[in-house]
Each structure stands twice: as structure tokens, then as C-alpha cells.
CSV table of C-alpha atoms in Angstrom, one decimal:
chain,number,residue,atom,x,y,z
A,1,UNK,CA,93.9,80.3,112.5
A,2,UNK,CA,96.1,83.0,114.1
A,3,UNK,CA,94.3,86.1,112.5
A,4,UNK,CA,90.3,84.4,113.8
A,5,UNK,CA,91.8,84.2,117.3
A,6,UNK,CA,93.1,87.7,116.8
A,7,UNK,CA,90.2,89.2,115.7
A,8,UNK,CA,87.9,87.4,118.6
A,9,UNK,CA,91.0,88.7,121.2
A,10,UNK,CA,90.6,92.8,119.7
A,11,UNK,CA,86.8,92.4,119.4
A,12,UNK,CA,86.3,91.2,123.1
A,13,UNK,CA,87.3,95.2,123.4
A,14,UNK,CA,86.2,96.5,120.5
A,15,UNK,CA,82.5,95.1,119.3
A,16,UNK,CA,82.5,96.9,116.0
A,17,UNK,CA,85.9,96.0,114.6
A,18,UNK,CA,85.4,94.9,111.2
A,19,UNK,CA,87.1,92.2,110.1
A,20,UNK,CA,88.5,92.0,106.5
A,21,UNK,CA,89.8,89.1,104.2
A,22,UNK,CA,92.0,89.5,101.4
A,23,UNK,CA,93.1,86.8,98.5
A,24,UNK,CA,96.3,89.5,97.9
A,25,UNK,CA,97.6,88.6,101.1
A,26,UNK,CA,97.4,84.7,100.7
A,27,UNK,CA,100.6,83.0,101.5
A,28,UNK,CA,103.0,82.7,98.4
A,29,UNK,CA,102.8,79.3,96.2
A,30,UNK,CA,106.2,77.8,96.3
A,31,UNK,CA,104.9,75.0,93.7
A,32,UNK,CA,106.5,71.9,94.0
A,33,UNK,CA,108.8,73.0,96.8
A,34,UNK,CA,105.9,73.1,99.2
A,35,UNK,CA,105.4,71.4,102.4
A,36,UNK,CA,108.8,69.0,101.9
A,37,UNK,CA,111.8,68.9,104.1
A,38,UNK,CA,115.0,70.5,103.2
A,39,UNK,CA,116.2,67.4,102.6
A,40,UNK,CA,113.8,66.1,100.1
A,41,UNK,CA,113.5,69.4,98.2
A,42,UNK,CA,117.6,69.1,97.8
A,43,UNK,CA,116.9,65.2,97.0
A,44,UNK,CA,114.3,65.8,94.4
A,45,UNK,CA,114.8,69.0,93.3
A,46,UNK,CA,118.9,69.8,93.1
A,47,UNK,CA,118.6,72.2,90.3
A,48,UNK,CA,115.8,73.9,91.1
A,49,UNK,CA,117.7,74.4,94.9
A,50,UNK,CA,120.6,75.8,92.9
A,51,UNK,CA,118.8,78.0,90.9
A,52,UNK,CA,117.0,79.4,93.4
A,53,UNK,CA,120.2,80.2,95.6
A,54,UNK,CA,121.6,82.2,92.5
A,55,UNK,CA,118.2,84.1,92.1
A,56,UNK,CA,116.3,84.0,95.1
A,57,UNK,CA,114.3,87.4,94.2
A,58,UNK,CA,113.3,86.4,90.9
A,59,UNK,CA,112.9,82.2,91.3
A,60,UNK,CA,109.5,80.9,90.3
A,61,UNK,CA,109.4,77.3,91.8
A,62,UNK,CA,107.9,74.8,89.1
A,63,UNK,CA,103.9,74.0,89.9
A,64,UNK,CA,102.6,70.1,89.1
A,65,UNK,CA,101.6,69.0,85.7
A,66,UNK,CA,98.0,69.0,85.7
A,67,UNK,CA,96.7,65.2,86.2
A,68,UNK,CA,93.0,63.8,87.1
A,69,UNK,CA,94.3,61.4,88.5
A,70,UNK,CA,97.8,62.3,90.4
A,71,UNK,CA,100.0,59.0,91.3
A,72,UNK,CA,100.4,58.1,95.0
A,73,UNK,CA,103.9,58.5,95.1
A,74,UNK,CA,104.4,62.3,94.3
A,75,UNK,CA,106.5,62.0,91.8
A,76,UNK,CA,104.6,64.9,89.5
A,77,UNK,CA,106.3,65.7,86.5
A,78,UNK,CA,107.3,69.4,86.7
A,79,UNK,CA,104.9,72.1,84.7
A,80,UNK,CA,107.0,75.5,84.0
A,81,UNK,CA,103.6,76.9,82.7
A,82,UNK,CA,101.7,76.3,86.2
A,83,UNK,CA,104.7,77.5,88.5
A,84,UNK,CA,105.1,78.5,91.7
A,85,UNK,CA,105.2,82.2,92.7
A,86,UNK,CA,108.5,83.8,93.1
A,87,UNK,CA,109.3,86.6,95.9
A,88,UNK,CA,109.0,89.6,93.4
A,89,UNK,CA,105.3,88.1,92.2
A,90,UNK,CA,104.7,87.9,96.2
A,91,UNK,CA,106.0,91.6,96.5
A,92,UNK,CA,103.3,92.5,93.7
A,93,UNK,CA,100.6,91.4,95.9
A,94,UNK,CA,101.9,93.8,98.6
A,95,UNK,CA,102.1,96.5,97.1
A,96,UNK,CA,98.6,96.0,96.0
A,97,UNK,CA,97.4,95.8,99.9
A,98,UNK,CA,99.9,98.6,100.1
A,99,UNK,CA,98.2,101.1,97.6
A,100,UNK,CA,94.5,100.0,98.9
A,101,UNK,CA,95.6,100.6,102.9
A,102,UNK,CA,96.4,103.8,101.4
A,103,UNK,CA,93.0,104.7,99.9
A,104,UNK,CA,90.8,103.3,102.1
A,105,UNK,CA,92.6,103.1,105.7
A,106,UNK,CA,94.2,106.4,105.9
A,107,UNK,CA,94.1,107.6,109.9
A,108,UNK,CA,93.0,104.0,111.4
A,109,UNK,CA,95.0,101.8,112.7
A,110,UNK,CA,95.4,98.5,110.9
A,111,UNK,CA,96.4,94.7,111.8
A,112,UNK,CA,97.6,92.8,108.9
A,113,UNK,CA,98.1,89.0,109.8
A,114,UNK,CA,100.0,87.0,107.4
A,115,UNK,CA,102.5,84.0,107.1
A,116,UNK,CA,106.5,84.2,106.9
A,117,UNK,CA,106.8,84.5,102.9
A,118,UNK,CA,103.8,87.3,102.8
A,119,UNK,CA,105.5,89.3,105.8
A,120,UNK,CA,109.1,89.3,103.9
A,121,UNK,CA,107.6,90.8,101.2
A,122,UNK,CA,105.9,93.7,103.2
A,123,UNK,CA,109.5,94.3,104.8
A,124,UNK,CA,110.8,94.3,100.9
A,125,UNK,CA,108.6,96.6,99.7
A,126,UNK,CA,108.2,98.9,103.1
A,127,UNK,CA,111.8,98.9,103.4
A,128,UNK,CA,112.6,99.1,99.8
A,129,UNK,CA,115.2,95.9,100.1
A,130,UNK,CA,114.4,94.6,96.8
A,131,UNK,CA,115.8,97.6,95.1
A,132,UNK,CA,119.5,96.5,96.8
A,133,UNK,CA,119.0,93.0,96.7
A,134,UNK,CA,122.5,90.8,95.6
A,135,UNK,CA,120.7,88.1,94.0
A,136,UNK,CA,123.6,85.8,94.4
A,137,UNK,CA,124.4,86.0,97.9
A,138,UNK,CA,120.7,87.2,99.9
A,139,UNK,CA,119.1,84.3,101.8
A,140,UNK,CA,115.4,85.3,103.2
A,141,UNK,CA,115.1,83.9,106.4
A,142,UNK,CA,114.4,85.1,109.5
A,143,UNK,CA,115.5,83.4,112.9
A,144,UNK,CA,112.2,84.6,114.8
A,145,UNK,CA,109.7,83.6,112.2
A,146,UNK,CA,107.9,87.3,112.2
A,147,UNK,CA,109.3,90.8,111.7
A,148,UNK,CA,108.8,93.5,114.0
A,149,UNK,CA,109.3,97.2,114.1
């Protein structure tokens, strides 16, 4: 992916760079609203659409019903007990990589590499948006698909 191309880019420079994994910074599980087409996720999922438009913050996607056997034709029943992850849970995670940069980074310079969800939280927590949030009205999108500073 994008952060082992990275690292074999920086290293070609750098031999010693140490290269460092972490589960925290996974990309956020959006449950049964994952890897569908706007259209299908208004299709199948109105309410959960509209819910998450009034609360986009706080909106935990439903997760699948667990099944052994899971039909062919995705039509999962939805499990409120194995959810998705909302933005705030996401924004948890950061803070975590947040507070450990902290302790064990302080005076290097650091590359985090993440996807779209993960790096919307680090601008939420860095720039302290989700204290100010309007939950009714704040999309989170971004027209360049990264965030820069």
C-alpha cells in the first residue's frame, strides 16, 4: 500500500528508518455502510442515512449479525451490538497515537499514513473541531481526499 511504498521511497535515503505499525490508526469500520455506492447505502439503508446526517459526530453505523454461513445476496440483518464505529470512537484512536507520539517521538520527525476517515479525525482532534461541531448541519468531506497543513 501507500505507506510500504513510502517507507521504501524515505529508506532509499535513510537506511535506518524504522518503520512502525499501529492497529490505532486502522481505518474506521463504517459497518454495514462499507464499500457500497451512495446510492445503495440510501436504497438499503434510508434511516440509517438520515440518522447519520442529523448526528454525523456521534453515528455508529450498524455492524452484520453474526452468521456462519452469510447469504449471497447481502442482505445481513442489522446487529446494533456489533456496530460500526462512529467519528468520535475514530477520534479516541487518535488521541491515543496522539498521547504516545508524545512520549515516545518527542524531537523526531514523524510520517503518519492513514486513510480519509483516520486523517479527519487527526484534523478533529489537532484542530480541536469536534468541540464546535453542529451536529445537524457538518458534512465531513473533503474535496482533495487528504488534508494538508
Amino acid at each position: 500500500g501507500t505507506a510500504s511504498l513510502l517507507y521504501i521511497l524515505l529508506a532509499s535515503h535513510q537506511p535506518s528508518l524504522p518503520q512502525v505499525s499501529d492497529f490505532f490508526l486502522r481505518e474506521r469500520d463504517q459497518g454495514v455502510m462499507a464499500n457500497i455506492s451512495k446510492k445503495d447505502r440510501m436504497e438499503k439503508f434510508a434511516n440509517e442515512v438520515e440518522k447519520r446526517d442529523q448526528d454525523t459526530f456521534y453515528f455508529s453505523p450498524p455492524g452484520y449479525s453474526p452468521s456462519p454461513h452469510p447469504p449471497d445476496n447481502f442482505n445481513f440483518p442489522l446487529n446494533k451490538i456489533n456496530s460500526g464505529e462512529s467519528i468520535a470512537n475514530a477520534c479516541l484512536r487518535v488521541n491515543r497515537v496522539l498521547s504516545e507520539l508524545r512520549n515516545s517521538c518527542a524531537g523526531f520527525k514523524v510520517i503518519l499514513v492513514a486513510h480519509g476517515n483516520m486523517m479527519w479525525g487527526f484534523r478533529l482532534c489537532i484542530e480541536h473541531l469536534h468541540q464546535v461541531l453542529d451536529r445537524k448541519s457538518t458534512r465531513l468531506n473533503s474535496s482533495h481526499g487528504y488534508i494538508s497543513y
